[in-house]
Short mmCIF file of C-alpha atoms (C1' of nucleotides) in Angstrom, two decimals:
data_model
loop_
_atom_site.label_atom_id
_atom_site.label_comp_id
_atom_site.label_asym_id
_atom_site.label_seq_id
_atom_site.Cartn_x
_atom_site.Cartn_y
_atom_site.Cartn_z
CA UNK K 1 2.68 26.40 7.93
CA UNK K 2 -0.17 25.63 5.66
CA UNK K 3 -3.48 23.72 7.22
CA UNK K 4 -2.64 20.76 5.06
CA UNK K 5 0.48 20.58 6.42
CA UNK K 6 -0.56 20.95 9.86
CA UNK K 7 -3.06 18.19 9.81
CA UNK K 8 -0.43 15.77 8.23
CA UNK K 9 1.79 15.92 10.59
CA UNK K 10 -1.26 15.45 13.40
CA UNK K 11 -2.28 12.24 11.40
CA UNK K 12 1.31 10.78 11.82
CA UNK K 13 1.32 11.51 15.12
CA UNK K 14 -1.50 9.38 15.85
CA UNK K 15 0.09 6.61 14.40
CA UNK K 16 0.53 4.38 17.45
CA UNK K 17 3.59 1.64 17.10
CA UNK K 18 3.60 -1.23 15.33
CA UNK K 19 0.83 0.26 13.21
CA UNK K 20 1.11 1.57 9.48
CA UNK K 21 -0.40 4.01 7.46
CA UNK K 22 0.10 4.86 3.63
CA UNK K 23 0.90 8.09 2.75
CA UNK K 24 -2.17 8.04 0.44
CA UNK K 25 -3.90 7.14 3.64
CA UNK K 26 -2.54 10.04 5.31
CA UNK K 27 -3.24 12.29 2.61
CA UNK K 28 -6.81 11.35 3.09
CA UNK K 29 -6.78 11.43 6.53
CA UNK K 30 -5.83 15.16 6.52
CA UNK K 31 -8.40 16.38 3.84
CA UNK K 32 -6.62 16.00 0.80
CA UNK K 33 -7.09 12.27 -0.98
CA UNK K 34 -4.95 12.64 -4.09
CA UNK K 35 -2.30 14.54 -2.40
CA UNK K 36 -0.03 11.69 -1.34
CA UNK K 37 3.13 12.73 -3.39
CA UNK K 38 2.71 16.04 -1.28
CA UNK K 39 2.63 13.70 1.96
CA UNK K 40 6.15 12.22 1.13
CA UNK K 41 7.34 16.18 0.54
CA UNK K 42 6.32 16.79 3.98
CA UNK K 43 7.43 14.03 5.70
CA UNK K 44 11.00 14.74 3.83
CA UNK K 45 11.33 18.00 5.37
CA UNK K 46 9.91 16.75 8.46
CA UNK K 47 13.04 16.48 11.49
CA UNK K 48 10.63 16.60 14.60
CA UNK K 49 11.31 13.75 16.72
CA UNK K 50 7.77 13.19 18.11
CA UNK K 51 6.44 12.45 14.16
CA UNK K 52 7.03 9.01 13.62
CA UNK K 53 7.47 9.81 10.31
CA UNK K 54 8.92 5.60 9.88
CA UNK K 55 5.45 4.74 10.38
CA UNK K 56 4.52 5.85 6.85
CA UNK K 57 4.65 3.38 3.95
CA UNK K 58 4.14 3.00 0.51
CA UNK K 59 1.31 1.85 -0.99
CA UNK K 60 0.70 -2.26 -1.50
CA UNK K 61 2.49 -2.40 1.59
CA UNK K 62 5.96 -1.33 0.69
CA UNK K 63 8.42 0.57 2.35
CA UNK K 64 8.73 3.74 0.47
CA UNK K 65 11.59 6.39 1.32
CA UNK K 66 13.64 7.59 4.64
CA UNK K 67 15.67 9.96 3.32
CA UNK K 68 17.96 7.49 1.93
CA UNK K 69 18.65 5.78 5.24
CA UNK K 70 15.61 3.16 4.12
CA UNK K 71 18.11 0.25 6.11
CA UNK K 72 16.92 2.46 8.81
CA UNK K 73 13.26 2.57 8.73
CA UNK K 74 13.08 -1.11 8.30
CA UNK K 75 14.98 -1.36 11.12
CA UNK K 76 12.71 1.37 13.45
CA UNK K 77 9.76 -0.86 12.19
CA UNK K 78 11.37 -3.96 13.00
CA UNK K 79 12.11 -2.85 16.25
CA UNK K 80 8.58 -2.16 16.65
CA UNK K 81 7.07 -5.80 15.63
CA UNK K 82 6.53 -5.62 12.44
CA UNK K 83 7.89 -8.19 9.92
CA UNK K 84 9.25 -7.53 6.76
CA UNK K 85 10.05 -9.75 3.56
CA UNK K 86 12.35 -8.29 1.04
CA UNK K 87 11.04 -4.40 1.14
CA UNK K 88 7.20 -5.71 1.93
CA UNK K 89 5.20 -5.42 5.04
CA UNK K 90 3.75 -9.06 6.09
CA UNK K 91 0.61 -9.24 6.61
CA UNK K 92 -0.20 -4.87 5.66
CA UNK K 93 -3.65 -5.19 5.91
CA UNK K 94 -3.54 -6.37 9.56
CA UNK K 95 -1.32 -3.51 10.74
CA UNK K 96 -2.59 -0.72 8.84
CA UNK K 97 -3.87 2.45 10.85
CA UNK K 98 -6.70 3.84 9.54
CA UNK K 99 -8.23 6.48 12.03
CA UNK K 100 -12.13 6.22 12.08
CA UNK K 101 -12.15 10.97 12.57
CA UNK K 102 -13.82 12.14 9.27
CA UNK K 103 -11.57 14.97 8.41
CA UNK K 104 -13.22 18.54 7.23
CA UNK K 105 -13.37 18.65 3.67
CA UNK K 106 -10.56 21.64 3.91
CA UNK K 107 -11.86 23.86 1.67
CA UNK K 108 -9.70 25.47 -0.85
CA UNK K 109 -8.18 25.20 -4.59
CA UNK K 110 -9.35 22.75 -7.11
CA UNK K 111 -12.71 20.82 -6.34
CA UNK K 112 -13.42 18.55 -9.51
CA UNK K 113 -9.62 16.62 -10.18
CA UNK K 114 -11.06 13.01 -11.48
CA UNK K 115 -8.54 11.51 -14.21
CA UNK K 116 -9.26 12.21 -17.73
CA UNK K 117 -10.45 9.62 -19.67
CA UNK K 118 -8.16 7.91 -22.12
CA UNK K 119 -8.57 8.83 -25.83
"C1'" DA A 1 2.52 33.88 -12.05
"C1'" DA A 2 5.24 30.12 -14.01
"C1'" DT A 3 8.19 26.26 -13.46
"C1'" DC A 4 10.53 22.54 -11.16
"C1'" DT A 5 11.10 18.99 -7.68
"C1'" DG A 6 9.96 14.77 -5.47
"C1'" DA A 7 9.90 9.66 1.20
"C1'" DC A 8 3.53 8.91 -4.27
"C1'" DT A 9 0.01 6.13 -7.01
"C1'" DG A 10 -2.73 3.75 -10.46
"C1'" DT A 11 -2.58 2.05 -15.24
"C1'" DT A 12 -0.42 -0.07 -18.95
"C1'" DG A 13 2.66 -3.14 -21.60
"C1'" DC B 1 7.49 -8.81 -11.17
"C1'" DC B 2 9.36 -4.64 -13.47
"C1'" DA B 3 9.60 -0.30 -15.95
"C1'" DA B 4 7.56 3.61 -18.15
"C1'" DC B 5 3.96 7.10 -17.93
"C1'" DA B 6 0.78 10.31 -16.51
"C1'" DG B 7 -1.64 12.45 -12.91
"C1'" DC B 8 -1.30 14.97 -8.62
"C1'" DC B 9 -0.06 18.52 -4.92
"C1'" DA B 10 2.65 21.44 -1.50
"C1'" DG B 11 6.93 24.07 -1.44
"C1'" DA B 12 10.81 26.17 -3.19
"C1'" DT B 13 12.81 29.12 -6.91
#
DNA sequence: AATCTGACTGTTG
DNA sequence: CCAACAGCCAGAT
């Protein structure tokens, strides 16, 4: 398992209930800002019970992908407190997680990555 | 090494 | 609000 990956799934597991993180949020969390796609990857392939991998959301507060059981993770977050209106999370900015732990640059591949300007 | 695949995201129309 | 695009990144082929 690559560092990334092992810091990802650490983040999640932090997560405490009825809290919320993005995966973009994650993806910063563990070192890597623009790597939320990657996030989503992981958490896809992800079947260990003690990652609340429900816990991690879309950005704008919606509810992203569970493996295709989504009627699922609304449910698992429902269970938990939180309130949902038609695929959004009320009130996001209340419940989001967002650990204060500066993660370690982790050093490695591309440095510079901005978006290019349009033409 | 090269290419393809997404539980993603911000911009644009 | 929605859809189309273009970036992006780890993993699998």
């Amino acid at each position: 398992m690559q560092a990334f990956t092992a810091r990802v799934l650490a983040v999640v597991r932090a997560i405490p209930p009825g809290r919320l993180m993005t995966y973009g949020d994650v993806a910063a969390c563990a070192g890597r800002a623009r790597a939320a796609r990657a996030v989503g990857n992981i958490m896809r392939e992800c079947r260990d019970p003690v990652v609340p991998c429900h816990r991690v959301v879309a950005a704008g507060g919606r509810l992203g992908g569970y493996g295709g059981s989504e009627a699922l993770k609304r449910q698992l977050l429902v269970a938990e407190g939180l309130r949902l209106t038609r695929q959004r999370i009320h009130a996001f900015a209340r419940v989001r997680w967002l650990p204060n732990t500066v993660p370690s640059p982790l050093v490695s591949s591309r440095e510079p990555g901005h978006r290019l300007p349009r033409p």
